[in-house]
PDB file of C-alpha atoms in Angstrom:
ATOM      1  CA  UNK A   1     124.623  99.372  62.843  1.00 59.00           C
ATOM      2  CA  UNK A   2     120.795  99.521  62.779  1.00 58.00           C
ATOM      3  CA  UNK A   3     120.796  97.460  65.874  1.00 63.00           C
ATOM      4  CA  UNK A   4     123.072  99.602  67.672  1.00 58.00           C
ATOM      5  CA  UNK A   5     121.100 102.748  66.685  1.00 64.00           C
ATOM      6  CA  UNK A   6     117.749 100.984  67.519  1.00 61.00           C
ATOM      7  CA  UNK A   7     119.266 100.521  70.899  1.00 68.00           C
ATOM      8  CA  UNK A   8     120.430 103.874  71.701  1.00 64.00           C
ATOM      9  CA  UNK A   9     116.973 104.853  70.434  1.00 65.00           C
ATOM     10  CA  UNK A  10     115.033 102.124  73.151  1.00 62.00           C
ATOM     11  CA  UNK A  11     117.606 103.805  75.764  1.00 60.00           C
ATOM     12  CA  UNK A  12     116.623 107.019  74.995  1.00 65.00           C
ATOM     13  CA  UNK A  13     112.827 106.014  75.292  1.00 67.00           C
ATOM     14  CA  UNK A  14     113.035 104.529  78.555  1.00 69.00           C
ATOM     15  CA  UNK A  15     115.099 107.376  79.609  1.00 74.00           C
ATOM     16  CA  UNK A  16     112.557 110.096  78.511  1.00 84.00           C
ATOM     17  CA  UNK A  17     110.194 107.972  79.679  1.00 81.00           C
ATOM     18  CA  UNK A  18     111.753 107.425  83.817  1.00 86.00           C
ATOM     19  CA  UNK A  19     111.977 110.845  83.639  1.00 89.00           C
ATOM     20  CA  UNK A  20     108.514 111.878  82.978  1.00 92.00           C
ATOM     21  CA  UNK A  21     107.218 109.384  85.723  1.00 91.00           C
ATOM     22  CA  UNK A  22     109.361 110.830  88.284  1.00 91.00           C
ATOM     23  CA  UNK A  23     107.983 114.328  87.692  1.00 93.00           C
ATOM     24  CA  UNK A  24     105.032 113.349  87.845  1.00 95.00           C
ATOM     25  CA  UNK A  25     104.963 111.215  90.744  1.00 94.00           C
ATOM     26  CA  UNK A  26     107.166 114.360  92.214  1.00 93.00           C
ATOM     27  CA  UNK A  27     104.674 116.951  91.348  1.00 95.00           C
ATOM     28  CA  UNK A  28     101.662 114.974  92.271  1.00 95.00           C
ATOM     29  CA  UNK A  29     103.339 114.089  95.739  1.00 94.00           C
ATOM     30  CA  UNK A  30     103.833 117.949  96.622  1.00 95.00           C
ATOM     31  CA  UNK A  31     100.333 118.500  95.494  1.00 96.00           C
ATOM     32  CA  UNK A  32      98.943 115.324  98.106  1.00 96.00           C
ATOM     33  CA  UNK A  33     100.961 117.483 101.054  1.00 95.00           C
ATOM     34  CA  UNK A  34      99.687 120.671  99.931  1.00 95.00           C
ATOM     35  CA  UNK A  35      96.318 120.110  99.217  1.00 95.00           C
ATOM     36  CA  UNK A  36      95.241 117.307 100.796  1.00 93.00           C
ATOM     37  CA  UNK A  37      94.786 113.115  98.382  1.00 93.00           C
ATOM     38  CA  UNK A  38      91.123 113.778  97.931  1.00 91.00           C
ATOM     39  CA  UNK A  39      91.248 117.199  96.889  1.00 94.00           C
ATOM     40  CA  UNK A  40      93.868 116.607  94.429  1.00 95.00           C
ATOM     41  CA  UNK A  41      92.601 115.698  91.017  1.00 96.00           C
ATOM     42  CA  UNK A  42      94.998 113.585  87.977  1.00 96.00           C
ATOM     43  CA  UNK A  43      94.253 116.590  86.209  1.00 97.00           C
ATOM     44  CA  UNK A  44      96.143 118.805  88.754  1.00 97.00           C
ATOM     45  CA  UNK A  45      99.052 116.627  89.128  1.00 96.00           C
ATOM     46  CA  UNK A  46      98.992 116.697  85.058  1.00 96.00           C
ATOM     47  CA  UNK A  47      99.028 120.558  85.015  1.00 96.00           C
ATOM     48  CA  UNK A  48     101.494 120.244  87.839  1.00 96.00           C
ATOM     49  CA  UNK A  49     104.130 118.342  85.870  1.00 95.00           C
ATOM     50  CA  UNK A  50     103.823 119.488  82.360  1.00 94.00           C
ATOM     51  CA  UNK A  51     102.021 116.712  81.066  1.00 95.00           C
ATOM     52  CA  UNK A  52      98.937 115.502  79.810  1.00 95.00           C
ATOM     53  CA  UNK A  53      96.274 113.319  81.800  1.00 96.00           C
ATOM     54  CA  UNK A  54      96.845 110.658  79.574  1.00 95.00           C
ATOM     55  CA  UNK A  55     100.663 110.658  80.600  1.00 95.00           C
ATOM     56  CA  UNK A  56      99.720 110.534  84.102  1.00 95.00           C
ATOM     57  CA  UNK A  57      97.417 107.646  83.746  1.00 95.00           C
ATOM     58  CA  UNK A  58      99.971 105.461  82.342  1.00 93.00           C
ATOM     59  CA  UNK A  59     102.507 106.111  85.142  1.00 92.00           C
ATOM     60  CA  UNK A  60      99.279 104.668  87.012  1.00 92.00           C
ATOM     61  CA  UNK A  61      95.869 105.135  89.623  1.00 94.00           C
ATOM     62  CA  UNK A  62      96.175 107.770  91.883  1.00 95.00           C
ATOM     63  CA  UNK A  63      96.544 105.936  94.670  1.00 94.00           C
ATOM     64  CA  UNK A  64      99.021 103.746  93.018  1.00 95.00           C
ATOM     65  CA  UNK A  65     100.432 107.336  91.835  1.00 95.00           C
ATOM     66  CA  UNK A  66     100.846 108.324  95.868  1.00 95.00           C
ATOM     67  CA  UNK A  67     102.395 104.519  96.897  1.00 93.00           C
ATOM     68  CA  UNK A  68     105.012 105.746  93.926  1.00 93.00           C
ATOM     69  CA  UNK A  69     105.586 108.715  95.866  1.00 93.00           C
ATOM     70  CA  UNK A  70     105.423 107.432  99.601  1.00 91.00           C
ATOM     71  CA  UNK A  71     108.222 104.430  98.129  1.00 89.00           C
ATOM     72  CA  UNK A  72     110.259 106.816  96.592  1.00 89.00           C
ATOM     73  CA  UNK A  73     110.036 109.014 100.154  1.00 88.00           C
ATOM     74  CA  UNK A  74     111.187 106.088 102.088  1.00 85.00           C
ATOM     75  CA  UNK A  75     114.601 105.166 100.281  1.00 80.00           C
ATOM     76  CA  UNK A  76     115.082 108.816  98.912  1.00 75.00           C
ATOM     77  CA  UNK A  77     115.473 107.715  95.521  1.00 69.00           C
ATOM     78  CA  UNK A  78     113.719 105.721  92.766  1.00 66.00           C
ATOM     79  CA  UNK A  79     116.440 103.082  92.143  1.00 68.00           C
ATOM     80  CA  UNK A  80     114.923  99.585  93.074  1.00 63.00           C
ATOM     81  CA  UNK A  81     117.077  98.381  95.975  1.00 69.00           C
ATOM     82  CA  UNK A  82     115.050  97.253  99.198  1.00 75.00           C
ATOM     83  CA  UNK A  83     115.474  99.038 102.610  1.00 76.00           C
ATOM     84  CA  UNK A  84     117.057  96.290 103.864  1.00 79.00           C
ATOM     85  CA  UNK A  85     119.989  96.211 101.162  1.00 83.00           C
ATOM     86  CA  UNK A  86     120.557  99.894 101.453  1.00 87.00           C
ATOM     87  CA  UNK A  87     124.041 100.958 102.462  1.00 90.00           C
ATOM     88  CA  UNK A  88     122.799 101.610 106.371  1.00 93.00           C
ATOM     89  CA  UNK A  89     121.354  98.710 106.980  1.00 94.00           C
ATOM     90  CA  UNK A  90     124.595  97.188 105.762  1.00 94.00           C
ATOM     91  CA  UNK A  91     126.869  99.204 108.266  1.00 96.00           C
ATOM     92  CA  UNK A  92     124.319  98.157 110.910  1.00 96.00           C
ATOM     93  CA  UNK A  93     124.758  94.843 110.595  1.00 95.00           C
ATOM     94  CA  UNK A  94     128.852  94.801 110.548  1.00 96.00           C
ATOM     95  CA  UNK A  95     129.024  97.144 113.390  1.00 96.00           C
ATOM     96  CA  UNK A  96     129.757  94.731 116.592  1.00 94.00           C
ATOM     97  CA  UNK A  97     128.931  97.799 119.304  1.00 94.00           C
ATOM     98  CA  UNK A  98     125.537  97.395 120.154  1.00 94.00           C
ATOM     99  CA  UNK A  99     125.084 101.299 120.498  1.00 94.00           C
ATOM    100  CA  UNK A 100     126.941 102.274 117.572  1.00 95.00           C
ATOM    101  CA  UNK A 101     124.671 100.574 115.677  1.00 96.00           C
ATOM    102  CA  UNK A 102     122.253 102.099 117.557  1.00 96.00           C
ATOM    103  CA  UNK A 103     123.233 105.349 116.670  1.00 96.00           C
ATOM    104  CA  UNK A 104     123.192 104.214 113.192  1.00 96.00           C
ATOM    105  CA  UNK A 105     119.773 103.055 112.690  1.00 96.00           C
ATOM    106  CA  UNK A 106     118.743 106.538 114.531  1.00 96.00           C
ATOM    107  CA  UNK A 107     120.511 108.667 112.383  1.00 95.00           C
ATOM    108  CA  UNK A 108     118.994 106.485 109.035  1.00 94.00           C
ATOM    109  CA  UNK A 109     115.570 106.449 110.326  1.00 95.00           C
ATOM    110  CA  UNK A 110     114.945 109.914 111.230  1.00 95.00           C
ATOM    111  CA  UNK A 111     116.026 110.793 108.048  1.00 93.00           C
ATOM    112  CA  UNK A 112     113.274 108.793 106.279  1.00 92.00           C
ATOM    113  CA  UNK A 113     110.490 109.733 108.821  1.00 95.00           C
ATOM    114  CA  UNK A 114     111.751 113.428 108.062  1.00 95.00           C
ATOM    115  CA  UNK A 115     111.084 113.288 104.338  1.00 92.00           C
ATOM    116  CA  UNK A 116     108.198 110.963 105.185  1.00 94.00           C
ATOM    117  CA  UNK A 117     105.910 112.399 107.573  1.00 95.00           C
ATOM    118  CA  UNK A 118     104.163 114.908 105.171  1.00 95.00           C
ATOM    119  CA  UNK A 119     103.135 112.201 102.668  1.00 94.00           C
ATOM    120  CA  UNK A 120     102.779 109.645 105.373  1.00 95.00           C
ATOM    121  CA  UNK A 121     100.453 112.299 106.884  1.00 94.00           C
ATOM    122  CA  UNK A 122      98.637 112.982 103.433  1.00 93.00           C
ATOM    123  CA  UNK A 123      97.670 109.104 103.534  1.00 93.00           C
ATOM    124  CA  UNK A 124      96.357 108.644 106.925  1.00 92.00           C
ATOM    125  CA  UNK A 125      94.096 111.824 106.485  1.00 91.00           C
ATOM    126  CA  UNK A 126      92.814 110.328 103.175  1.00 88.00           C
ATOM    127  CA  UNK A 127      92.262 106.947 104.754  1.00 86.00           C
ATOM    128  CA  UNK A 128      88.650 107.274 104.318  1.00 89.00           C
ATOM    129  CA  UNK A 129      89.127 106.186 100.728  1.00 89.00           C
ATOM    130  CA  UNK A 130      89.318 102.555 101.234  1.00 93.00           C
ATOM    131  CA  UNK A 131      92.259 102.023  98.643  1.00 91.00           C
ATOM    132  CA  UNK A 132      94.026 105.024 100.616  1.00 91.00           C
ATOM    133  CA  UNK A 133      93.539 102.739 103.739  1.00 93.00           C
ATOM    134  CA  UNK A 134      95.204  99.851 102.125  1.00 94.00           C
ATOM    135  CA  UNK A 135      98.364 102.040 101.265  1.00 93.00           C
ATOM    136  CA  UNK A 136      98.457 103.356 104.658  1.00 93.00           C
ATOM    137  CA  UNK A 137      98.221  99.722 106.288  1.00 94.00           C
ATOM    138  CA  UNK A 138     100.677  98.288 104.079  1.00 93.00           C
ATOM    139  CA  UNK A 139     103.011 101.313 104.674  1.00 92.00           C
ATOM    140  CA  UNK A 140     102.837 100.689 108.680  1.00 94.00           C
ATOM    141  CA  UNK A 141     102.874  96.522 107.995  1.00 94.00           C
ATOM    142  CA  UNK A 142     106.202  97.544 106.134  1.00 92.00           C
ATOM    143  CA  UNK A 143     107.574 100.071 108.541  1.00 93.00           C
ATOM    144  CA  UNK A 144     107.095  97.117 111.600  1.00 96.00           C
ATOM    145  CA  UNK A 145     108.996  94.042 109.049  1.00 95.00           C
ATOM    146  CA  UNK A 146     111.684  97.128 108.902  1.00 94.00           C
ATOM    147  CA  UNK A 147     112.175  97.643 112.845  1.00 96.00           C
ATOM    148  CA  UNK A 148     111.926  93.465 113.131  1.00 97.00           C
ATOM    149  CA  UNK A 149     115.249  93.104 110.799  1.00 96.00           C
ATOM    150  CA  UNK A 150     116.673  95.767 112.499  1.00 97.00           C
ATOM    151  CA  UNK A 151     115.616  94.476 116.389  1.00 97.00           C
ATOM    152  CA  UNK A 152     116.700  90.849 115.093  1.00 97.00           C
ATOM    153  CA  UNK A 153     120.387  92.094 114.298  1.00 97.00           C
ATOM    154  CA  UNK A 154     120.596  94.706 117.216  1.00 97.00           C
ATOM    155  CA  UNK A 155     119.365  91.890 119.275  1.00 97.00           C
ATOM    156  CA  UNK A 156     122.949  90.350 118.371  1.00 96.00           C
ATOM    157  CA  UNK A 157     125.173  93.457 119.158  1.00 95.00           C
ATOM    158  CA  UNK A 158     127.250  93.511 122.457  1.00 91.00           C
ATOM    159  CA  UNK A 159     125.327  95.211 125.209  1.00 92.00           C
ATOM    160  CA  UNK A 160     121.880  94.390 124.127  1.00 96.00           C
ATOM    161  CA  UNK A 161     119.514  92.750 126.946  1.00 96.00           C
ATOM    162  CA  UNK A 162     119.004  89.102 126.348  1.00 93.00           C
ATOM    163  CA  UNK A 163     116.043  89.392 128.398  1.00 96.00           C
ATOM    164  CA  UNK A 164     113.952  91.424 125.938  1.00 96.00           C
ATOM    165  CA  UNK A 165     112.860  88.905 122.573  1.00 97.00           C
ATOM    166  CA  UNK A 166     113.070  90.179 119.390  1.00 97.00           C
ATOM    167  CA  UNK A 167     109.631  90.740 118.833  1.00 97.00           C
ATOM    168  CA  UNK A 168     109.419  92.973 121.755  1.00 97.00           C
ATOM    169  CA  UNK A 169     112.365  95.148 120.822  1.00 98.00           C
ATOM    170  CA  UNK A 170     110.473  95.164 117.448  1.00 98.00           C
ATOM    171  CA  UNK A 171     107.456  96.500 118.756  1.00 98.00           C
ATOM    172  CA  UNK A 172     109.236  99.114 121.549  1.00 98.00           C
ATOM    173  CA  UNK A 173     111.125 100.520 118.107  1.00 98.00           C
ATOM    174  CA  UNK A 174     108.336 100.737 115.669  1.00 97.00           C
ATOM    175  CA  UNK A 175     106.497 102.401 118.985  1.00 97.00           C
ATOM    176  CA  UNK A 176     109.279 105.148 119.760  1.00 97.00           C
ATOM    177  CA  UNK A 177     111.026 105.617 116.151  1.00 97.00           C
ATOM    178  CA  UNK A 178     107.892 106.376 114.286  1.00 96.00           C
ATOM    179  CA  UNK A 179     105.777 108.651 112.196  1.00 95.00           C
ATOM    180  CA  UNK A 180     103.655 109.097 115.133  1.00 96.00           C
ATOM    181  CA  UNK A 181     105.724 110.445 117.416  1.00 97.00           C
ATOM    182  CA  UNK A 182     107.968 112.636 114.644  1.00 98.00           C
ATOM    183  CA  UNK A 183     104.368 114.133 114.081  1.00 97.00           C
ATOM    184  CA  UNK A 184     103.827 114.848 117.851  1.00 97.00           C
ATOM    185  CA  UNK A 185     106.636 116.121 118.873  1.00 98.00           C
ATOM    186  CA  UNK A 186     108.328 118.037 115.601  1.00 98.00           C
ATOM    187  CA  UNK A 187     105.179 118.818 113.719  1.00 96.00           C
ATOM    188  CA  UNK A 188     102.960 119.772 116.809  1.00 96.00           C
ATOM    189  CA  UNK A 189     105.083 120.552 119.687  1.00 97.00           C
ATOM    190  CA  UNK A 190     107.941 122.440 117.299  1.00 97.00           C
ATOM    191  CA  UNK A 191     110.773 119.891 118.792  1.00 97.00           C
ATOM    192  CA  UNK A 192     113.594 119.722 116.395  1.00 97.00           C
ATOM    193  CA  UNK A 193     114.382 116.752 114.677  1.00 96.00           C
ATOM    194  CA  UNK A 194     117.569 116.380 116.067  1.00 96.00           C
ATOM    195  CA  UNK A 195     115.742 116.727 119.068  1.00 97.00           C
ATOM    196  CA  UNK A 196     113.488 113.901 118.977  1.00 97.00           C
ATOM    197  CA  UNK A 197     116.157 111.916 117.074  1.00 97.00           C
ATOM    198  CA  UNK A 198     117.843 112.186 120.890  1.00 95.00           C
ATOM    199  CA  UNK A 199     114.809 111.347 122.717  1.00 97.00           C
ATOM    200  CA  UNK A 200     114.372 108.272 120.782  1.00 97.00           C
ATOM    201  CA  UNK A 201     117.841 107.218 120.955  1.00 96.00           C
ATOM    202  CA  UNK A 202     117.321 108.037 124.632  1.00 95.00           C
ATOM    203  CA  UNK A 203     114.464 105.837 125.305  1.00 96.00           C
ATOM    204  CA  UNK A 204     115.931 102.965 123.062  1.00 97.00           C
ATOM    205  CA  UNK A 205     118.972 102.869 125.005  1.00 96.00           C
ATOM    206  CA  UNK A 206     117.213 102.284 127.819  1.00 95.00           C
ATOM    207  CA  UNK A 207     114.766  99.466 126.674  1.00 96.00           C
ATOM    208  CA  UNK A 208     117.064  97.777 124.902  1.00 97.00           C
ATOM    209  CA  UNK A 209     121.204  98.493 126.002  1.00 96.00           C
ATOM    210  CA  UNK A 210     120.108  99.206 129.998  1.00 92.00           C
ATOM    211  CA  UNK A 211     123.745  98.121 130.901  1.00 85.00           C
ATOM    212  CA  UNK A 212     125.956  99.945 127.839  1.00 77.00           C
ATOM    213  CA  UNK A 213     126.673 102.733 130.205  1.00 53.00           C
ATOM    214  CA  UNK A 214     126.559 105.586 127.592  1.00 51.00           C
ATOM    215  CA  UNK A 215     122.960 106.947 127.236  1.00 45.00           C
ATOM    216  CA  UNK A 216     123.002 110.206 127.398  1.00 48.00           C
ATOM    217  CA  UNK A 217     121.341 112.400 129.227  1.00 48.00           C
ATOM    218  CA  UNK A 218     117.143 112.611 128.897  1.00 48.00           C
ATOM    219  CA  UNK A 219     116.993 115.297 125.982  1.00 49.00           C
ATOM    220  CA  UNK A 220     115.135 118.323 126.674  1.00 52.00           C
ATOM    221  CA  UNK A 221     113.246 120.310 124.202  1.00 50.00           C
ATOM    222  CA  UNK A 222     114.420 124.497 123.197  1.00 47.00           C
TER     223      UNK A 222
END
């Protein structure tokens, strides 16, 4: 019986323990979009999430603190399972209709870029800091192996132009479905995301299924 109890007491632990690390990595990522990575200090995000610096220290570095956060951001949850094993990525793959699948990676990725962008934005405007610039690189390095799985399997859909390699449709969708362009068109030019979800489904359509008959027609913004 002590066993069992010493058990329940090691899951209760690691419990408590998951659950202070995601508050703070959640309070300390509102505080990076808010006020900017180098303004924000470990003891802000410690006041921010209840805690003491200490506590904050041992979920990690700041930057390693804001990599937590921008992770988390990209697979909307803290579970460890890849991008690539995620439940979208799965349909994507099984789906035989080139532009179905299509429509699937669309509707997937503008959902991440959406609860992306401010972080992602946070980062590249503290890329001075050299460690900063090493999250932001690695983010974009990531982002690009992403779009290769998903040109690689697209490239096998019916519809999809076997003129165009891989490594070109790789680099046309980490061009069009990217921070980048979420940022220029939603966050400066007020374009809904639905919007520019449309305009990239538009414009991949049209690199990559020229002959599947059933792009729409070129979005326009309201």
């Amino acid at each position: 019986m002590a066993g069992v109890s010493r058990t329940k007491t090691q899951l209760a632990q690691a419990a408590k323990a998951q659950a202070t690390r995601a508050r703070v990595i959640g309070a300390a990522g509102k505080l990076f979009v808010r006020d900017g990575y180098l303004q924000t200090t470990m003891a802000d995000i410690a006041a921010a999430a209840g805690v003491a610096v200490r506590t904050v220290y041992g979920v990690g570095s700041k930057v390693e603190v804001l990599a937590a956060a921008l992770d988390i951001a990209i697979v909307g949850d803290d579970q460890p399972v890849p991008v690539l094993e995620r439940a979208w990525f799965r349909r994507l793959v099984a789906e035989p209709d080139g532009v179905t699948a299509l429509g699937i990676f669309r509707d997937a990725a503008s959902r991440v870029i959406e609860r992306v962008y401010p972080l992602y934005a946070a980062t590249r405007d503290g890329s001075t800091d050299p460690e900063l610039a090493q999250v932001l690189h690695r983010n974009k390095h990531q982002r690009f192996i992403t779009h290769t799985h998903v040109a690689r399997a697209l490239s096998t859909k019916s519809g999809f132009d076997t003129s165009v390699p891989v490594e070109r449709a790789a680099h046309v969708i980490y061009a069009v479905m990217s921070q980048e362009t979420h940022g220029l068109l939603v966050v400066e030019h007020s374009w809904s995301v639905t919007e520019w979800a449309d305009w990239v489904h538009h414009h991949l359509l049209t690199e990559l299924f020229p002959r599947a008959g059933r792009a729409p027609e070129r979005p326009q913004p309201g």
